[in-house]
mmCIF file of C-alpha atoms and ligand atoms in Angstrom:
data_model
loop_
_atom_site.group_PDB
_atom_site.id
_atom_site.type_symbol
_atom_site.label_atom_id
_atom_site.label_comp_id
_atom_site.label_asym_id
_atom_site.label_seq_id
_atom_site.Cartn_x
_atom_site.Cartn_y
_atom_site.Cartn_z
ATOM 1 C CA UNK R 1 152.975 99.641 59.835
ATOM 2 C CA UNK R 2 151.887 102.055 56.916
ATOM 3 C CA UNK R 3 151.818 105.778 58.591
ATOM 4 C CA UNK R 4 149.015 106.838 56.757
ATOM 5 C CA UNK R 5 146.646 106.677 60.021
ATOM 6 C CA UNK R 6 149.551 108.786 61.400
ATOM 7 C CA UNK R 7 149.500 111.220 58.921
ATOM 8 C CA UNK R 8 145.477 111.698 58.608
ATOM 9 C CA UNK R 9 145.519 112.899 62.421
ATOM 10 C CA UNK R 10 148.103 115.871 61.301
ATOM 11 C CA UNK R 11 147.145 119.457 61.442
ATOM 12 C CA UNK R 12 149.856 120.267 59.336
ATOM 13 C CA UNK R 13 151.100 118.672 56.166
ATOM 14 C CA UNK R 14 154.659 119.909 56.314
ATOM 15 C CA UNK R 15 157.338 118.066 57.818
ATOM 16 C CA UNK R 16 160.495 119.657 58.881
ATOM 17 C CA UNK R 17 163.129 117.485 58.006
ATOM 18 C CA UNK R 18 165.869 118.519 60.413
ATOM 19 C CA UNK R 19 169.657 118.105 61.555
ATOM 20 C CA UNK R 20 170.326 118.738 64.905
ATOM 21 C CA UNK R 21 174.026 119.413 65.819
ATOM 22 C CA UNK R 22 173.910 120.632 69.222
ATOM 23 C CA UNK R 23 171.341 118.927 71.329
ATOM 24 C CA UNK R 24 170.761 121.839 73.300
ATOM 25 C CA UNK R 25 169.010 122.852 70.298
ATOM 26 C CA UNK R 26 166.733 120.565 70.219
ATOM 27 C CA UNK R 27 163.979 121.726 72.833
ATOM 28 C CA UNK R 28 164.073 125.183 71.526
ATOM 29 C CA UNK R 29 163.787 123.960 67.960
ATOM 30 C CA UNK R 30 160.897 122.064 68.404
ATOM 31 C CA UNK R 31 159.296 124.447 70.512
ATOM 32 C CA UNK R 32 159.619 127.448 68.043
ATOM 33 C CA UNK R 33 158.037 124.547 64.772
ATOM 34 C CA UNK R 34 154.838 124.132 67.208
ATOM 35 C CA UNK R 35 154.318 127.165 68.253
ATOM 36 C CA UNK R 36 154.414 128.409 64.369
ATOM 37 C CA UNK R 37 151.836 125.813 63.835
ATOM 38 C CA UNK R 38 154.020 122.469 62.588
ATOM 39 C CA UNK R 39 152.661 119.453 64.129
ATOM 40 C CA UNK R 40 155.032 116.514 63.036
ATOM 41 C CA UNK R 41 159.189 117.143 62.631
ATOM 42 C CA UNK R 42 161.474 114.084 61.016
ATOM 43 C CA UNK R 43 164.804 114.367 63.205
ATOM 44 C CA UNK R 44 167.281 112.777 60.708
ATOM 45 C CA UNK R 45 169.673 110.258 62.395
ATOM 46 C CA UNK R 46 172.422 112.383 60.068
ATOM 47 C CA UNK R 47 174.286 113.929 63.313
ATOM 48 C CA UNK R 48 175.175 111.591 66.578
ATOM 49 C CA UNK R 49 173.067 114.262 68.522
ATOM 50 C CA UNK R 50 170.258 113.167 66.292
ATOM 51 C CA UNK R 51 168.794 109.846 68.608
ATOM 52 C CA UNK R 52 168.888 112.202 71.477
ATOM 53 C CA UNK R 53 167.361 115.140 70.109
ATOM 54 C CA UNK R 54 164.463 113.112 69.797
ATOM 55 C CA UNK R 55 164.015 111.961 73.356
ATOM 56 C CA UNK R 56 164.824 115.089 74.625
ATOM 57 C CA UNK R 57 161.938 116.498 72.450
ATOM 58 C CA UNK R 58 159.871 113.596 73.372
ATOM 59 C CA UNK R 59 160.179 114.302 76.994
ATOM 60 C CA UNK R 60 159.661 118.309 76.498
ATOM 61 C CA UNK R 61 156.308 117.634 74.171
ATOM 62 C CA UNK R 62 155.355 114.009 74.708
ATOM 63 C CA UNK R 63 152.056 115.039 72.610
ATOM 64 C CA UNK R 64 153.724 116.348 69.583
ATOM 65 C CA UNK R 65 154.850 113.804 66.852
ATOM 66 C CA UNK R 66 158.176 113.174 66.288
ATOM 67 C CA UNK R 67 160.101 111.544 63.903
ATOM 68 C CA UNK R 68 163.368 109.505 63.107
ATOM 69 C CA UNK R 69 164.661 110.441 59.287
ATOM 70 C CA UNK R 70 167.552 108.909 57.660
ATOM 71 C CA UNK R 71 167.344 105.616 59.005
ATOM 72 C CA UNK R 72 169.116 103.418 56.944
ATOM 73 C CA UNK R 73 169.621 100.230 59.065
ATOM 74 C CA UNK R 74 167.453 97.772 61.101
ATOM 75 C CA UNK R 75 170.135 98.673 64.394
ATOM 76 C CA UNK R 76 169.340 102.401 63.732
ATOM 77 C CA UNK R 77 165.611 101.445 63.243
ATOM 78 C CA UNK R 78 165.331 99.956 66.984
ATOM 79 C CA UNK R 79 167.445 102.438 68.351
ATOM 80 C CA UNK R 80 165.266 105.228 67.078
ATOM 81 C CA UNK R 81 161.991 103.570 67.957
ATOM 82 C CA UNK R 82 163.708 103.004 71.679
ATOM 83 C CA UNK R 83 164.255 106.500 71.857
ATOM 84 C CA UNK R 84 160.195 107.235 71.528
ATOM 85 C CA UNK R 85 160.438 108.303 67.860
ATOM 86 C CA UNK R 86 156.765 108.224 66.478
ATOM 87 C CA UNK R 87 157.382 107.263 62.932
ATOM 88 C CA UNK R 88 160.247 106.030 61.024
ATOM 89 C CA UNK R 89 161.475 107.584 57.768
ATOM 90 C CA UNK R 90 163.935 106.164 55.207
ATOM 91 C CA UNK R 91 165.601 107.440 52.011
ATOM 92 C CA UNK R 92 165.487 104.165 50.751
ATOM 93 C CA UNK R 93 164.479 100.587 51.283
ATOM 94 C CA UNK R 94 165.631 97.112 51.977
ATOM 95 C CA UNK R 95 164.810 93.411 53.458
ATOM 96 C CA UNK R 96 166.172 94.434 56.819
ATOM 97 C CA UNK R 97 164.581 97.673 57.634
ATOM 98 C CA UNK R 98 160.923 95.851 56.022
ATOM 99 C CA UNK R 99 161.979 93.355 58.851
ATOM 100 C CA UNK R 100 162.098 95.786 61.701
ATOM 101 C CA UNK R 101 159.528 97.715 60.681
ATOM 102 C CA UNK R 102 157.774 94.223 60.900
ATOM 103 C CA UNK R 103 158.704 93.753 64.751
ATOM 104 C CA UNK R 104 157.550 97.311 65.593
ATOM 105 C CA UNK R 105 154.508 98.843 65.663
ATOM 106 C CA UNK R 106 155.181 102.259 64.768
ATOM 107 C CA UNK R 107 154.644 103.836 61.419
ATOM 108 C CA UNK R 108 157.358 103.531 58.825
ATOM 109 C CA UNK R 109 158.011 105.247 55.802
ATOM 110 C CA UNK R 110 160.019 103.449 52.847
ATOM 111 C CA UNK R 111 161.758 105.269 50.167
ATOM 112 C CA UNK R 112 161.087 104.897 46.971
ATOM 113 C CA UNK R 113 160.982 106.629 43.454
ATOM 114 C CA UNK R 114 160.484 103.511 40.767
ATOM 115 C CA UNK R 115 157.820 101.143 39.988
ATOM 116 C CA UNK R 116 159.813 98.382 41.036
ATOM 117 C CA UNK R 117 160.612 100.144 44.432
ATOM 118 C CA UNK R 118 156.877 101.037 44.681
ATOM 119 C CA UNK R 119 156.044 97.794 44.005
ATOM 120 C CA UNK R 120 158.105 96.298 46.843
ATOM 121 C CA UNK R 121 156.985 98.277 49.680
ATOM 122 C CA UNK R 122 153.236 97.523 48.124
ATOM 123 C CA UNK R 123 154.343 93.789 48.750
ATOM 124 C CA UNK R 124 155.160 94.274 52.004
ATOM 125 C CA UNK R 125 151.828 95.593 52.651
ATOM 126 C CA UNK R 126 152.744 99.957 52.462
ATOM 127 C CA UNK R 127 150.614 102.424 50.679
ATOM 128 C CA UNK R 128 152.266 105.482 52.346
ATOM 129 C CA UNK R 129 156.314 106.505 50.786
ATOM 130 C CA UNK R 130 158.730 108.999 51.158
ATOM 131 C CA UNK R 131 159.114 109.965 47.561
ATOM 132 C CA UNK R 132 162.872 111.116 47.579
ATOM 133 C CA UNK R 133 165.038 113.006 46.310
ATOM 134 C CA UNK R 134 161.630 114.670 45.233
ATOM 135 C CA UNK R 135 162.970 117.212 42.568
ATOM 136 C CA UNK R 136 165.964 115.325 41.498
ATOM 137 C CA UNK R 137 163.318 112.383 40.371
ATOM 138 C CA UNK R 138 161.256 114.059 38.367
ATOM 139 C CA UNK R 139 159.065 115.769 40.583
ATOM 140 C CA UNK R 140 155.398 116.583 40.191
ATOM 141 C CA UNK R 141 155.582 115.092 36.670
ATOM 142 C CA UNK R 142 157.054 111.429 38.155
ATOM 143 C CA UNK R 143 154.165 111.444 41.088
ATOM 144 C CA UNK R 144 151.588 112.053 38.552
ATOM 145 C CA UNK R 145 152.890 109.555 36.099
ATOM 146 C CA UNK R 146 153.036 106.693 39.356
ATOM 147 C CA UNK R 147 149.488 107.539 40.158
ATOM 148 C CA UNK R 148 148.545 106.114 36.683
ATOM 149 C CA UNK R 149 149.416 102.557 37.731
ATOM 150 C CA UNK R 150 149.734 102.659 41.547
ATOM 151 C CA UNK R 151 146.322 104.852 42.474
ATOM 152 C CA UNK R 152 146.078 104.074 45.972
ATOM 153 C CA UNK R 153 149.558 105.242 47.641
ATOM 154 C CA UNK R 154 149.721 108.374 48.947
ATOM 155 C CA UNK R 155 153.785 109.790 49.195
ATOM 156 C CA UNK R 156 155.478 112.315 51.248
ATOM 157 C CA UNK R 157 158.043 113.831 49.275
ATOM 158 C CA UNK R 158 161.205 115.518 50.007
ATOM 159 C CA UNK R 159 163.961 116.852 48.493
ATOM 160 C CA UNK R 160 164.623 120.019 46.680
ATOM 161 C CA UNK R 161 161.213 121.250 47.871
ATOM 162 C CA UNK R 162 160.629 125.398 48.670
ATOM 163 C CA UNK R 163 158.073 127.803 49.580
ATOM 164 C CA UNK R 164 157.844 128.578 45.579
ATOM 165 C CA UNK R 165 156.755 124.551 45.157
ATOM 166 C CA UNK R 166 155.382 122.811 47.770
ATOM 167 C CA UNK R 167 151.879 124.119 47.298
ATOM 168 C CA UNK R 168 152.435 122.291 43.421
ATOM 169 C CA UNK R 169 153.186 119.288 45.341
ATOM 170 C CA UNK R 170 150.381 119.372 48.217
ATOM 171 C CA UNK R 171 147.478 119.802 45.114
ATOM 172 C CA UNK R 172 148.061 116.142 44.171
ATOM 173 C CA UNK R 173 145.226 113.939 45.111
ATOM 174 C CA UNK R 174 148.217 111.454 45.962
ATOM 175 C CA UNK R 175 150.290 114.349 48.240
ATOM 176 C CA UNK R 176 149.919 113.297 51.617
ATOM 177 C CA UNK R 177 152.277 115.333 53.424
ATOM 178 C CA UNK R 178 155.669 117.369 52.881
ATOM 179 C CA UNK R 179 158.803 117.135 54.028
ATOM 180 C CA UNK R 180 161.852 119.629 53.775
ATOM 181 C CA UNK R 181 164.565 121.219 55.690
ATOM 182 C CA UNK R 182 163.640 124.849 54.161
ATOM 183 C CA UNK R 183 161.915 125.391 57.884
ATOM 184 C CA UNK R 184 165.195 124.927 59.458
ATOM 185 C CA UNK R 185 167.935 126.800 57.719
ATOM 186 C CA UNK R 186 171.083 125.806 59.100
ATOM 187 C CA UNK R 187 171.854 129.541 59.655
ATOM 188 C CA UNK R 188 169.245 130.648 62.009
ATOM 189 C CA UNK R 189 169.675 127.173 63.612
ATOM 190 C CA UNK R 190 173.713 127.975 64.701
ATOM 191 C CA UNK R 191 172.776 131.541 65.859
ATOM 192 C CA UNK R 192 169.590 130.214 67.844
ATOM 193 C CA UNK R 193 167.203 132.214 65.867
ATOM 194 C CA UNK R 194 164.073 130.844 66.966
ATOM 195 C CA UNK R 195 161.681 133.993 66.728
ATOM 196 C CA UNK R 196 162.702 133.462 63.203
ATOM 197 C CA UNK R 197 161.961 129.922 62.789
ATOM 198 C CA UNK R 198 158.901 130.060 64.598
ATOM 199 C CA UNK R 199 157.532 133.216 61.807
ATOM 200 C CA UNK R 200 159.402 130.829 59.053
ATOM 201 C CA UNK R 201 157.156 127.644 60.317
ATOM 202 C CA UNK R 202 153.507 129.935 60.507
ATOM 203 C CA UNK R 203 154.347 132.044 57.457
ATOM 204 C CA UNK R 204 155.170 128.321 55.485
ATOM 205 C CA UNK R 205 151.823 126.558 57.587
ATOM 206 C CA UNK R 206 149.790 129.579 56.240
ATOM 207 C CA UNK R 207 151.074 129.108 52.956
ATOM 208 C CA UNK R 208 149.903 125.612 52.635
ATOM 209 C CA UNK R 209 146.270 125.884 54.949
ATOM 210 C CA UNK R 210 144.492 126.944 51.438
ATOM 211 C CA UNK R 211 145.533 124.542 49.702
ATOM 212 C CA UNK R 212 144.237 121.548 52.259
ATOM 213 C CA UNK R 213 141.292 123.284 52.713
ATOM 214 C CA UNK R 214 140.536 123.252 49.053
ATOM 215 C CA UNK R 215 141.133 119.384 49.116
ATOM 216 C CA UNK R 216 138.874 119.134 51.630
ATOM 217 C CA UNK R 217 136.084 120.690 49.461
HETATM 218 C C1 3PG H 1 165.515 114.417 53.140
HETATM 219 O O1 3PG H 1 166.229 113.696 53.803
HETATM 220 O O2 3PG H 1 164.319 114.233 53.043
HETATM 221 C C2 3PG H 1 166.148 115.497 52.353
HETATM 222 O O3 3PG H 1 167.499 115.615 52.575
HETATM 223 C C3 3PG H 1 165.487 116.807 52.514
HETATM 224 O O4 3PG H 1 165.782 117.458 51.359
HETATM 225 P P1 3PG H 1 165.950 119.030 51.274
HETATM 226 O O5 3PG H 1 167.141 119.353 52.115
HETATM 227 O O6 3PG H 1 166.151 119.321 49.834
HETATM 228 O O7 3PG H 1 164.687 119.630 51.832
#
């Protein structure tokens, strides 16, 4: 199903996108992104600790929202969505993840980055894509240019996006949410810096509260 309800209910429109290696990390990790004011993370499928991060942070914080990234395959899509991830995120798209995004109601978010890609998650009934690999495709200028024809999606990009840009991104009308692993540097994540990631995650949430509030207005 299109995430967009999912995405409406956030707090916060940033998204960590993030790779777990040690699952002993993962509690901590989530716990310092909510207490520094994130309220969605996209655990990427990239590491094997990856499907267990997320039920380990499901069962810590069954109320925050937590998602599978990288999923790339409808066996990975069931697996993820059988270890309580709340939404489903992929760099890409194809027939087979449509089709198990079809047989489970959780929100999924397709890849995509062309007309024609746009236009094949629009067939299969999705207003709501991960625009990746955000910079690399053009960036602000390519999300304006789709809004011409395609007006009604909103995107979540990701991908080459840092403190200095993601307000850029967040002003578009069609700027739902952003995702990026700048909120989990690798380096304070091996030496279990998580004072640091929690002032990284409210410094970053802070950055980005004036801009929703002047799309509210
Ligand atoms: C993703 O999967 O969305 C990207 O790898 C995140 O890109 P970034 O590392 O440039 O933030």
């Amino acid at each position: 199903m299109d995430a967009r309800p999912l995405l409406a209910k956030l707090t916060c429109p940033l998204i960590p996108v993030v790779v777990i290696d040690r699952l002993a990390d993962a509690v901590p990790l989530a716990e310092a992104l909510l207490q520094g004011g994130i309220s969605a993370l996209e655990i990427t499928l990239r590491t094997p600790a990856g499907y267990d991060a997320i039920k380990a942070m499901k069962s810590a914080f069954p109320d925050a929202v937590i998602g599978a990234g990288t999923v790339c395959s409808d066996q990975a899509f069931d697996k993820a969505v059988g270890c309580g991830a709340d939404f489903i995120v992929s760099p890409g798209a194809t027939d087979e993840l449509f089709g198990a995004a079809a047989r489970h109601k959780v929100p999924f978010l397709p890849g995509a980055v062309t007309g024609s890609e746009v236009l094949k998650a629009i067939q299969h009934d999705y207003a709501t894509l991960k625009f990746f690999p955000a910079e690399a495709a053009g960036g602000v200028s390519t999300l304006r240019a789709l809004s011409g024809p395609f007006p009604e999606l909103s995107f979540m990009p990701t991908g080459g996006i840092t403190p200095d840009n993601v307000s850029t991104y967040l002003r578009l009308e069609s700027v739902c949410v952003v995702g990026g692993s700048w909120l989990t540097p690798r380096e304070l994540l091996i030496h279990k810096r998580w004072d640091e990631l929690c002032q990284l995650a409210g410094d970053s949430v802070a950055r980005v509260a004036e801009v929703s509030e002047e799309k509210s207005t």
